[in-house]
């Protein structure tokens, strides 16, 4: 439920940022224009990523990490496309290509959220939910910049800060690094070392009377 609510927050963020981008156009200040573009990007990633996290926790989606062929290359390619579309949306503001770039940015960001989250296992979902809590706060703050709403900026920044601290705390509690969680690779568990045969009871390496002596010592101490 919490992951779903983060997704709703991301949806609201990118829809508000997009509507402000369309409504104001060239009348947006440079800061507000950058804020609206970032609001669309971060909000769309939060939306799709949170839905995948909610699906994994609800067992509606495979909980094991899902790796696509060339997964890292796909992520890097999507990241490059997001940067290029963001630049086009800012530079070509007021032209039809800017609106097309903004729509493309939202679509690519949604795909980015899905591809990024599916390779993270269900055991690490608490960390990812905390992470998307932070990104939802960032998206709200960016919307506040686009709208010149200082209250929204402050509330979004508080959510982003608390989400970031919670993410770090969750990683420490699970003895995991944030990079390790994002990579989707679980740390290997070393097998317990086996005692050599000569130290086993059957081999006579350990005296059978050691336990008896310990029991007798405890009885004397009790007396």
PDB file of C-alpha atoms in Angstrom:
ATOM      1  CA  UNK A   1       0.000   0.000   0.000  1.00  0.00           C
ATOM      2  CA  UNK A   2       2.814   2.411   0.865  1.00  0.00           C
ATOM      3  CA  UNK A   3       4.584   1.664  -2.422  1.00  0.00           C
ATOM      4  CA  UNK A   4       1.316   2.242  -4.296  1.00  0.00           C
ATOM      5  CA  UNK A   5       0.851   5.596  -2.564  1.00  0.00           C
ATOM      6  CA  UNK A   6       4.368   6.625  -3.565  1.00  0.00           C
ATOM      7  CA  UNK A   7       3.406   5.744  -7.133  1.00  0.00           C
ATOM      8  CA  UNK A   8       0.337   7.963  -6.840  1.00  0.00           C
ATOM      9  CA  UNK A   9       2.544  10.787  -5.602  1.00  0.00           C
ATOM     10  CA  UNK A  10       4.855  10.332  -8.577  1.00  0.00           C
ATOM     11  CA  UNK A  11       1.864  10.332 -10.937  1.00  0.00           C
ATOM     12  CA  UNK A  12       0.542  13.578  -9.493  1.00  0.00           C
ATOM     13  CA  UNK A  13       3.994  15.130  -9.749  1.00  0.00           C
ATOM     14  CA  UNK A  14       4.642  14.394 -13.415  1.00  0.00           C
ATOM     15  CA  UNK A  15       1.062  15.313 -14.421  1.00  0.00           C
ATOM     16  CA  UNK A  16       1.253  18.684 -12.651  1.00  0.00           C
ATOM     17  CA  UNK A  17       4.721  19.363 -14.048  1.00  0.00           C
ATOM     18  CA  UNK A  18       3.592  18.463 -17.569  1.00  0.00           C
ATOM     19  CA  UNK A  19       0.443  20.592 -17.369  1.00  0.00           C
ATOM     20  CA  UNK A  20       2.477  23.570 -16.137  1.00  0.00           C
ATOM     21  CA  UNK A  21       4.991  22.987 -18.935  1.00  0.00           C
ATOM     22  CA  UNK A  22       2.170  23.095 -21.520  1.00  0.00           C
ATOM     23  CA  UNK A  23       0.232  25.951 -19.914  1.00  0.00           C
ATOM     24  CA  UNK A  24       3.036  28.424 -19.342  1.00  0.00           C
ATOM     25  CA  UNK A  25       5.440  27.504 -22.137  1.00  0.00           C
ATOM     26  CA  UNK A  26       7.843  30.329 -22.904  1.00  0.00           C
ATOM     27  CA  UNK A  27       6.516  32.326 -19.935  1.00  0.00           C
ATOM     28  CA  UNK A  28       8.250  29.924 -17.538  1.00  0.00           C
ATOM     29  CA  UNK A  29      11.428  31.187 -15.962  1.00  0.00           C
ATOM     30  CA  UNK A  30      14.547  29.115 -16.536  1.00  0.00           C
ATOM     31  CA  UNK A  31      14.396  27.749 -12.989  1.00  0.00           C
ATOM     32  CA  UNK A  32      10.698  26.886 -13.272  1.00  0.00           C
ATOM     33  CA  UNK A  33      11.287  25.267 -16.668  1.00  0.00           C
ATOM     34  CA  UNK A  34      14.063  23.056 -15.300  1.00  0.00           C
ATOM     35  CA  UNK A  35      11.895  22.228 -12.291  1.00  0.00           C
ATOM     36  CA  UNK A  36       8.984  21.132 -14.488  1.00  0.00           C
ATOM     37  CA  UNK A  37      11.217  18.916 -16.636  1.00  0.00           C
ATOM     38  CA  UNK A  38      12.807  17.305 -13.583  1.00  0.00           C
ATOM     39  CA  UNK A  39       9.372  16.876 -12.021  1.00  0.00           C
ATOM     40  CA  UNK A  40       8.221  14.957 -15.091  1.00  0.00           C
ATOM     41  CA  UNK A  41      11.349  12.787 -15.114  1.00  0.00           C
ATOM     42  CA  UNK A  42      11.522  11.925 -11.423  1.00  0.00           C
ATOM     43  CA  UNK A  43       7.760  11.623 -11.041  1.00  0.00           C
ATOM     44  CA  UNK A  44       7.395   9.162 -13.936  1.00  0.00           C
ATOM     45  CA  UNK A  45      10.269   6.989 -12.677  1.00  0.00           C
ATOM     46  CA  UNK A  46       8.732   6.990  -9.185  1.00  0.00           C
ATOM     47  CA  UNK A  47       5.326   6.068 -10.600  1.00  0.00           C
ATOM     48  CA  UNK A  48       6.378   2.958 -12.537  1.00  0.00           C
ATOM     49  CA  UNK A  49       9.066   1.856 -10.081  1.00  0.00           C
ATOM     50  CA  UNK A  50       6.679   2.042  -7.119  1.00  0.00           C
ATOM     51  CA  UNK A  51       4.067  -0.009  -8.966  1.00  0.00           C
ATOM     52  CA  UNK A  52       6.651  -2.726  -9.687  1.00  0.00           C
ATOM     53  CA  UNK A  53       7.718  -2.697  -6.028  1.00  0.00           C
ATOM     54  CA  UNK A  54       4.092  -2.980  -4.900  1.00  0.00           C
ATOM     55  CA  UNK A  55       3.529  -5.857  -7.331  1.00  0.00           C
ATOM     56  CA  UNK A  56       6.581  -7.732  -6.060  1.00  0.00           C
ATOM     57  CA  UNK A  57       5.528  -7.344  -2.431  1.00  0.00           C
ATOM     58  CA  UNK A  58       1.979  -8.452  -3.253  1.00  0.00           C
ATOM     59  CA  UNK A  59       3.401 -11.455  -5.154  1.00  0.00           C
ATOM     60  CA  UNK A  60       1.669 -10.317  -8.329  1.00  0.00           C
ATOM     61  CA  UNK A  61       5.070 -10.088 -10.027  1.00  0.00           C
ATOM     62  CA  UNK A  62       8.006 -12.477  -9.843  1.00  0.00           C
ATOM     63  CA  UNK A  63       9.899 -11.609  -6.670  1.00  0.00           C
ATOM     64  CA  UNK A  64      13.228 -12.905  -7.914  1.00  0.00           C
ATOM     65  CA  UNK A  65      15.469 -10.398  -9.729  1.00  0.00           C
ATOM     66  CA  UNK A  66      14.673 -10.277 -13.445  1.00  0.00           C
ATOM     67  CA  UNK A  67      17.670  -9.561 -15.660  1.00  0.00           C
ATOM     68  CA  UNK A  68      17.134  -8.689 -19.305  1.00  0.00           C
ATOM     69  CA  UNK A  69      19.816  -9.398 -21.921  1.00  0.00           C
ATOM     70  CA  UNK A  70      22.203  -6.441 -21.755  1.00  0.00           C
ATOM     71  CA  UNK A  71      20.336  -5.016 -18.759  1.00  0.00           C
ATOM     72  CA  UNK A  72      23.011  -2.470 -17.842  1.00  0.00           C
ATOM     73  CA  UNK A  73      23.297  -1.317 -21.462  1.00  0.00           C
ATOM     74  CA  UNK A  74      19.534  -0.813 -21.614  1.00  0.00           C
ATOM     75  CA  UNK A  75      19.619   1.269 -18.425  1.00  0.00           C
ATOM     76  CA  UNK A  76      22.456   3.429 -19.728  1.00  0.00           C
ATOM     77  CA  UNK A  77      20.680   3.883 -23.070  1.00  0.00           C
ATOM     78  CA  UNK A  78      17.472   4.950 -21.333  1.00  0.00           C
ATOM     79  CA  UNK A  79      19.431   7.359 -19.140  1.00  0.00           C
ATOM     80  CA  UNK A  80      21.040   8.970 -22.200  1.00  0.00           C
ATOM     81  CA  UNK A  81      17.630   9.317 -23.876  1.00  0.00           C
ATOM     82  CA  UNK A  82      16.209  10.933 -20.754  1.00  0.00           C
ATOM     83  CA  UNK A  83      19.012  13.491 -20.679  1.00  0.00           C
ATOM     84  CA  UNK A  84      18.663  14.288 -24.402  1.00  0.00           C
ATOM     85  CA  UNK A  85      14.878  14.672 -24.227  1.00  0.00           C
ATOM     86  CA  UNK A  86      15.209  16.877 -21.149  1.00  0.00           C
ATOM     87  CA  UNK A  87      17.621  19.148 -23.004  1.00  0.00           C
ATOM     88  CA  UNK A  88      15.347  19.310 -26.063  1.00  0.00           C
ATOM     89  CA  UNK A  89      12.338  20.155 -23.875  1.00  0.00           C
ATOM     90  CA  UNK A  90      14.213  23.043 -22.244  1.00  0.00           C
ATOM     91  CA  UNK A  91      15.995  24.429 -25.310  1.00  0.00           C
ATOM     92  CA  UNK A  92      13.059  24.150 -27.733  1.00  0.00           C
ATOM     93  CA  UNK A  93      10.428  25.509 -25.349  1.00  0.00           C
ATOM     94  CA  UNK A  94       7.531  27.130 -27.205  1.00  0.00           C
ATOM     95  CA  UNK A  95       7.917  24.848 -30.246  1.00  0.00           C
ATOM     96  CA  UNK A  96       5.966  21.644 -30.977  1.00  0.00           C
ATOM     97  CA  UNK A  97       9.175  19.634 -30.603  1.00  0.00           C
ATOM     98  CA  UNK A  98       9.307  20.675 -26.951  1.00  0.00           C
ATOM     99  CA  UNK A  99       5.893  19.134 -26.242  1.00  0.00           C
ATOM    100  CA  UNK A 100       6.900  15.978 -28.116  1.00  0.00           C
ATOM    101  CA  UNK A 101      10.133  15.845 -26.121  1.00  0.00           C
ATOM    102  CA  UNK A 102       8.213  16.211 -22.846  1.00  0.00           C
ATOM    103  CA  UNK A 103       5.834  13.372 -23.761  1.00  0.00           C
ATOM    104  CA  UNK A 104       8.763  11.216 -24.854  1.00  0.00           C
ATOM    105  CA  UNK A 105      10.563  12.021 -21.606  1.00  0.00           C
ATOM    106  CA  UNK A 106       7.603  10.804 -19.556  1.00  0.00           C
ATOM    107  CA  UNK A 107       7.315   7.575 -21.574  1.00  0.00           C
ATOM    108  CA  UNK A 108      11.056   6.821 -21.379  1.00  0.00           C
ATOM    109  CA  UNK A 109      11.072   7.615 -17.646  1.00  0.00           C
ATOM    110  CA  UNK A 110       8.208   5.182 -17.047  1.00  0.00           C
ATOM    111  CA  UNK A 111      10.147   2.483 -18.908  1.00  0.00           C
ATOM    112  CA  UNK A 112      13.251   3.394 -16.906  1.00  0.00           C
ATOM    113  CA  UNK A 113      11.401   2.863 -13.633  1.00  0.00           C
ATOM    114  CA  UNK A 114      10.243  -0.590 -14.725  1.00  0.00           C
ATOM    115  CA  UNK A 115      13.628  -1.751 -16.046  1.00  0.00           C
ATOM    116  CA  UNK A 116      15.418  -0.383 -12.988  1.00  0.00           C
ATOM    117  CA  UNK A 117      13.126  -2.045 -10.439  1.00  0.00           C
ATOM    118  CA  UNK A 118      12.531  -5.494 -11.949  1.00  0.00           C
ATOM    119  CA  UNK A 119      16.111  -6.576 -11.353  1.00  0.00           C
ATOM    120  CA  UNK A 120      15.811  -5.979  -7.595  1.00  0.00           C
ATOM    121  CA  UNK A 121      14.680  -8.960  -5.515  1.00  0.00           C
ATOM    122  CA  UNK A 122      11.711  -8.993  -3.165  1.00  0.00           C
ATOM    123  CA  UNK A 123      13.970  -9.179  -0.102  1.00  0.00           C
ATOM    124  CA  UNK A 124      15.357  -5.721  -0.926  1.00  0.00           C
ATOM    125  CA  UNK A 125      11.958  -4.118  -1.564  1.00  0.00           C
ATOM    126  CA  UNK A 126      11.892  -2.265   1.817  1.00  0.00           C
ATOM    127  CA  UNK A 127      15.002  -0.354   0.719  1.00  0.00           C
ATOM    128  CA  UNK A 128      13.527   0.414  -2.693  1.00  0.00           C
ATOM    129  CA  UNK A 129      10.246   1.609  -1.184  1.00  0.00           C
ATOM    130  CA  UNK A 130      12.205   3.966   1.069  1.00  0.00           C
ATOM    131  CA  UNK A 131      14.169   5.120  -1.973  1.00  0.00           C
ATOM    132  CA  UNK A 132      11.000   5.873  -3.937  1.00  0.00           C
ATOM    133  CA  UNK A 133       9.689   7.700  -0.885  1.00  0.00           C
ATOM    134  CA  UNK A 134      12.664  10.025  -1.302  1.00  0.00           C
ATOM    135  CA  UNK A 135      12.181  10.371  -5.075  1.00  0.00           C
ATOM    136  CA  UNK A 136       8.492  11.191  -4.558  1.00  0.00           C
ATOM    137  CA  UNK A 137       9.610  14.012  -2.271  1.00  0.00           C
ATOM    138  CA  UNK A 138      12.085  15.261  -4.873  1.00  0.00           C
ATOM    139  CA  UNK A 139       9.371  15.170  -7.550  1.00  0.00           C
ATOM    140  CA  UNK A 140       7.043  17.202  -5.318  1.00  0.00           C
ATOM    141  CA  UNK A 141       9.810  19.728  -4.639  1.00  0.00           C
ATOM    142  CA  UNK A 142      10.497  20.080  -8.378  1.00  0.00           C
ATOM    143  CA  UNK A 143       6.776  20.674  -8.948  1.00  0.00           C
ATOM    144  CA  UNK A 144       6.919  23.349  -6.280  1.00  0.00           C
ATOM    145  CA  UNK A 145       9.757  25.028  -8.194  1.00  0.00           C
ATOM    146  CA  UNK A 146       7.725  24.905 -11.413  1.00  0.00           C
ATOM    147  CA  UNK A 147       4.698  26.406  -9.635  1.00  0.00           C
ATOM    148  CA  UNK A 148       6.735  28.840  -7.493  1.00  0.00           C
ATOM    149  CA  UNK A 149       5.007  27.293  -4.477  1.00  0.00           C
ATOM    150  CA  UNK A 150       7.350  27.551  -1.509  1.00  0.00           C
ATOM    151  CA  UNK A 151       5.173  25.380   0.741  1.00  0.00           C
ATOM    152  CA  UNK A 152       5.281  22.535  -1.781  1.00  0.00           C
ATOM    153  CA  UNK A 153       9.037  22.953  -2.122  1.00  0.00           C
ATOM    154  CA  UNK A 154       9.507  22.750   1.654  1.00  0.00           C
ATOM    155  CA  UNK A 155       7.207  19.761   2.137  1.00  0.00           C
ATOM    156  CA  UNK A 156       8.794  17.914  -0.786  1.00  0.00           C
ATOM    157  CA  UNK A 157      12.274  18.597   0.550  1.00  0.00           C
ATOM    158  CA  UNK A 158      11.294  17.246   3.991  1.00  0.00           C
ATOM    159  CA  UNK A 159       9.911  14.054   2.446  1.00  0.00           C
ATOM    160  CA  UNK A 160      13.009  13.688   0.268  1.00  0.00           C
ATOM    161  CA  UNK A 161      15.349  14.143   3.248  1.00  0.00           C
ATOM    162  CA  UNK A 162      13.466  11.720   5.502  1.00  0.00           C
ATOM    163  CA  UNK A 163      13.211   9.163   2.689  1.00  0.00           C
ATOM    164  CA  UNK A 164      16.935   9.405   2.016  1.00  0.00           C
ATOM    165  CA  UNK A 165      17.778   8.895   5.703  1.00  0.00           C
ATOM    166  CA  UNK A 166      15.356   5.967   5.894  1.00  0.00           C
ATOM    167  CA  UNK A 167      16.963   4.386   2.822  1.00  0.00           C
ATOM    168  CA  UNK A 168      20.430   4.608   4.365  1.00  0.00           C
ATOM    169  CA  UNK A 169      19.137   3.250   7.682  1.00  0.00           C
ATOM    170  CA  UNK A 170      17.424   0.325   5.961  1.00  0.00           C
ATOM    171  CA  UNK A 171      20.617  -0.530   4.081  1.00  0.00           C
ATOM    172  CA  UNK A 172      22.617  -0.558   7.304  1.00  0.00           C
ATOM    173  CA  UNK A 173      19.985  -2.650   9.086  1.00  0.00           C
ATOM    174  CA  UNK A 174      20.062  -5.213   6.276  1.00  0.00           C
ATOM    175  CA  UNK A 175      23.873  -5.069   6.063  1.00  0.00           C
ATOM    176  CA  UNK A 176      23.610  -4.100   2.402  1.00  0.00           C
ATOM    177  CA  UNK A 177      25.089  -1.286   0.346  1.00  0.00           C
ATOM    178  CA  UNK A 178      22.780   0.897  -1.730  1.00  0.00           C
ATOM    179  CA  UNK A 179      24.782   0.068  -4.850  1.00  0.00           C
ATOM    180  CA  UNK A 180      24.442  -3.625  -4.065  1.00  0.00           C
ATOM    181  CA  UNK A 181      20.669  -3.264  -3.754  1.00  0.00           C
ATOM    182  CA  UNK A 182      20.424  -1.338  -7.031  1.00  0.00           C
ATOM    183  CA  UNK A 183      22.493  -3.965  -8.836  1.00  0.00           C
ATOM    184  CA  UNK A 184      20.047  -6.688  -7.805  1.00  0.00           C
ATOM    185  CA  UNK A 185      22.859  -9.062  -6.844  1.00  0.00           C
ATOM    186  CA  UNK A 186      22.563 -10.766  -3.478  1.00  0.00           C
ATOM    187  CA  UNK A 187      25.791 -11.315  -1.513  1.00  0.00           C
ATOM    188  CA  UNK A 188      26.963 -14.887  -1.573  1.00  0.00           C
ATOM    189  CA  UNK A 189      26.701 -16.766   1.733  1.00  0.00           C
ATOM    190  CA  UNK A 190      29.829 -18.674   2.590  1.00  0.00           C
ATOM    191  CA  UNK A 191      29.358 -22.286   3.575  1.00  0.00           C
ATOM    192  CA  UNK A 192      30.278 -23.076   7.178  1.00  0.00           C
ATOM    193  CA  UNK A 193      33.703 -24.569   7.540  1.00  0.00           C
ATOM    194  CA  UNK A 194      33.764 -28.275   8.248  1.00  0.00           C
ATOM    195  CA  UNK A 195      35.831 -29.697  11.063  1.00  0.00           C
ATOM    196  CA  UNK A 196      38.548 -32.093   9.972  1.00  0.00           C
ATOM    197  CA  UNK A 197      37.899 -35.726  10.708  1.00  0.00           C
ATOM    198  CA  UNK A 198      40.639 -35.974  13.274  1.00  0.00           C
ATOM    199  CA  UNK A 199      38.771 -33.537  15.530  1.00  0.00           C
ATOM    200  CA  UNK A 200      35.515 -35.492  15.516  1.00  0.00           C
ATOM    201  CA  UNK A 201      34.334 -37.558  18.461  1.00  0.00           C
ATOM    202  CA  UNK A 202      34.465 -40.716  16.417  1.00  0.00           C
ATOM    203  CA  UNK A 203      38.100 -40.146  15.599  1.00  0.00           C
ATOM    204  CA  UNK A 204      38.904 -39.680  19.270  1.00  0.00           C
ATOM    205  CA  UNK A 205      40.222 -36.157  18.801  1.00  0.00           C
ATOM    206  CA  UNK A 206      37.894 -34.828  21.508  1.00  0.00           C
ATOM    207  CA  UNK A 207      37.793 -36.612  24.830  1.00  0.00           C
ATOM    208  CA  UNK A 208      34.358 -38.024  25.612  1.00  0.00           C
ATOM    209  CA  UNK A 209      34.813 -37.226  29.323  1.00  0.00           C
ATOM    210  CA  UNK A 210      35.217 -33.456  28.731  1.00  0.00           C
ATOM    211  CA  UNK A 211      31.472 -32.933  28.982  1.00  0.00           C
ATOM    212  CA  UNK A 212      31.291 -34.952  32.192  1.00  0.00           C
ATOM    213  CA  UNK A 213      34.050 -32.887  33.747  1.00  0.00           C
ATOM    214  CA  UNK A 214      32.258 -29.660  32.828  1.00  0.00           C
ATOM    215  CA  UNK A 215      29.023 -30.898  34.419  1.00  0.00           C
ATOM    216  CA  UNK A 216      30.869 -31.906  37.599  1.00  0.00           C
ATOM    217  CA  UNK A 217      32.547 -28.477  37.788  1.00  0.00           C
ATOM    218  CA  UNK A 218      29.180 -26.727  37.500  1.00  0.00           C
ATOM    219  CA  UNK A 219      27.736 -28.899  40.269  1.00  0.00           C
ATOM    220  CA  UNK A 220      30.641 -28.072  42.578  1.00  0.00           C
ATOM    221  CA  UNK A 221      30.237 -24.369  41.848  1.00  0.00           C
ATOM    222  CA  UNK A 222      26.538 -24.604  42.659  1.00  0.00           C
ATOM    223  CA  UNK A 223      27.270 -26.355  45.965  1.00  0.00           C
TER     224      UNK A 223
END
